RNA sequence: GUGGAUGUAGCUCAAUGGUAGAGCCCCGGCUUGUGAUGCCGGUGGUUGUGGGUUCGAGUCCCAUCAUCCACCCCA
């Protein structure tokens, strides 16, 4: 007795019921993103490790402890991509598109992060992401947000809320950061242990600490949105004006922080209360410095990514396609003939399953379980007369009709 | 990486430390070519895995693995 294999921890199978949801989501993304002029790209799952160290930042959890990283047989340091933006920028530069005007891309694919699995958090998960290169204005920020909003709207998911913030820019963030650190240091004693380490590592992170006693200390903490430089302020104001004009509901959340180093100015999240601790369903923001950081010309950009599995959890079951007709073959003598009939029906555009033979009862049970609308009985009589005995499984009525008529009948009853 | 909960048939769950069961599902049958309800029968388990305590462990103890939930972090 050999041991059965299991999928790797936190890496799950996409079974038919899952994939139906995924496809539903992907189809919505394709439709909506097309309306905004975005084109799909398919980028590598394996990338040089250095790409992420440079792009995301070596101090981040993602890079420092969550990457599937290894040396391949040729001695190259490579890893499974933990997110999609870094690779998109790499591809954008590699293809020499910096002088081709703004580029509007989207992608759908697996990402890998070696974290402890929990609800809405897998080690291999899928993201639907959009990246828009070469645009700097608040207009594009509004459009990107409107596109994200339209996408989720298309899915019909209720009770989502959009939260926005500005992270400032290299001109105003350092001064704000100093002010915040001073504020936090004055309250060191009252903050939790993790927050104390965050003061040096990533002080902004303290702002969204979940510990109540910490939040109590932060009621009048300085917020980035009230320390923006005039350019950032103008940008933020225009973003808000755009959202208002499009009547997209939003909430300014000064506590939104980005874990990844490359973000600046606009940052946003769309969250649900229905997924426990992993309620962020879509998140993104502006990353004006990343392309230059990767060695390209200074190029502004904005993007977002949505978690496919998280969205899927918010969707009801999606019914699979049902066959129109099941072939029930009676007797050995019609074996080959029944196969031909099945294909003839398929060529005519019907979805056909073949019940495989055996007793009529067995085959009817099978057909019933598949919830087909019709059963076409093929026996010696039918073979001789080139007819089918077509039974409507809902009404129980059955009639003998020519094969061609059966095709028409089955197709008409189940349109799509 | 840290903490908590849970692992018994394909699924949902039973079984005072004393022979592992039920329901559903699945397979076959209830005369010859007709399904959903009915009746009969059947397959299926080294109780996640490995140790230990005991005359005896599904049950108690330890370890390990997996799943779930939370922290951390993030989509």
CSV table of C-alpha atoms (C1' of nucleotides) in Angstrom, one decimal, chain A residues 9-10 61 113 115-116 118-119 121 127 198 205 259 277 280-281 310 361-362 364 368-369 377 381-382 389 391 393 398, chain B residues 1-4 25-30 33-36 38-39 45-46 65-75:
chain,number,residue,atom,x,y,z
A,9,UNK,CA,0.8,23.0,2.0
A,10,UNK,CA,-1.1,26.2,1.1
A,61,UNK,CA,8.6,40.5,4.7
A,113,UNK,CA,4.4,33.6,-1.1
A,115,UNK,CA,3.4,32.4,4.4
A,116,UNK,CA,1.3,30.5,7.0
A,118,UNK,CA,-5.2,30.9,6.5
A,119,UNK,CA,-8.6,32.1,5.2
A,121,UNK,CA,-4.3,33.4,2.2
A,127,UNK,CA,-3.9,37.9,-8.9
A,198,UNK,CA,8.0,48.9,13.7
A,205,UNK,CA,2.8,50.5,9.9
A,259,UNK,CA,4.0,47.2,2.6
A,277,UNK,CA,-8.7,39.0,8.8
A,280,UNK,CA,-8.6,43.3,1.3
A,281,UNK,CA,-9.9,42.2,-2.0
A,310,UNK,CA,-10.6,36.1,-2.3
A,361,UNK,CA,-32.0,1.4,-16.1
A,362,UNK,CA,-28.4,2.0,-15.3
A,364,UNK,CA,-31.2,6.3,-17.4
A,368,UNK,CA,-30.8,11.6,-14.6
A,369,UNK,CA,-27.8,12.3,-12.4
A,377,UNK,CA,-32.6,6.0,-26.8
A,381,UNK,CA,-35.3,-0.6,-33.9
A,382,UNK,CA,-34.1,2.9,-34.0
A,389,UNK,CA,-36.6,7.7,-29.3
A,391,UNK,CA,-37.5,11.3,-24.0
A,393,UNK,CA,-36.9,13.9,-18.8
A,398,UNK,CA,-41.2,10.3,-25.4
B,1,G,C1',7.9,32.3,12.3
B,2,U,C1',4.1,32.4,17.0
B,3,G,C1',-0.5,30.9,19.2
B,4,G,C1',-5.4,28.2,19.4
B,25,C,C1',-23.1,8.9,-1.8
B,26,C,C1',-21.3,4.9,-5.0
B,27,C,C1',-22.0,-0.2,-7.3
B,28,G,C1',-25.5,-4.2,-8.4
B,29,G,C1',-30.5,-6.3,-8.3
B,30,C,C1',-36.2,-6.0,-7.9
B,33,G,C1',-35.5,-1.4,-23.8
B,34,U,C1',-36.8,3.7,-19.4
B,35,G,C1',-34.6,8.0,-14.4
B,36,A,C1',-36.0,11.1,-9.6
B,38,G,C1',-39.7,2.5,-2.9
B,39,C,C1',-37.5,-2.5,-1.6
B,45,G,C1',-11.5,2.0,7.5
B,46,U,C1',-4.0,-0.5,9.8
B,65,C,C1',2.0,16.0,9.4
B,66,A,C1',-2.3,18.3,7.4
B,67,U,C1',-6.6,21.5,7.5
B,68,C,C1',-9.0,25.7,9.7
B,69,C,C1',-8.8,30.3,12.7
B,70,A,C1',-6.0,34.4,14.6
B,71,C,C1',-1.1,37.1,15.1
B,72,C,C1',2.6,38.8,11.7
B,73,C,C1',2.1,40.3,6.8
B,74,C,C1',-0.6,40.8,2.6
B,75,A,C1',-4.3,40.1,-2.8
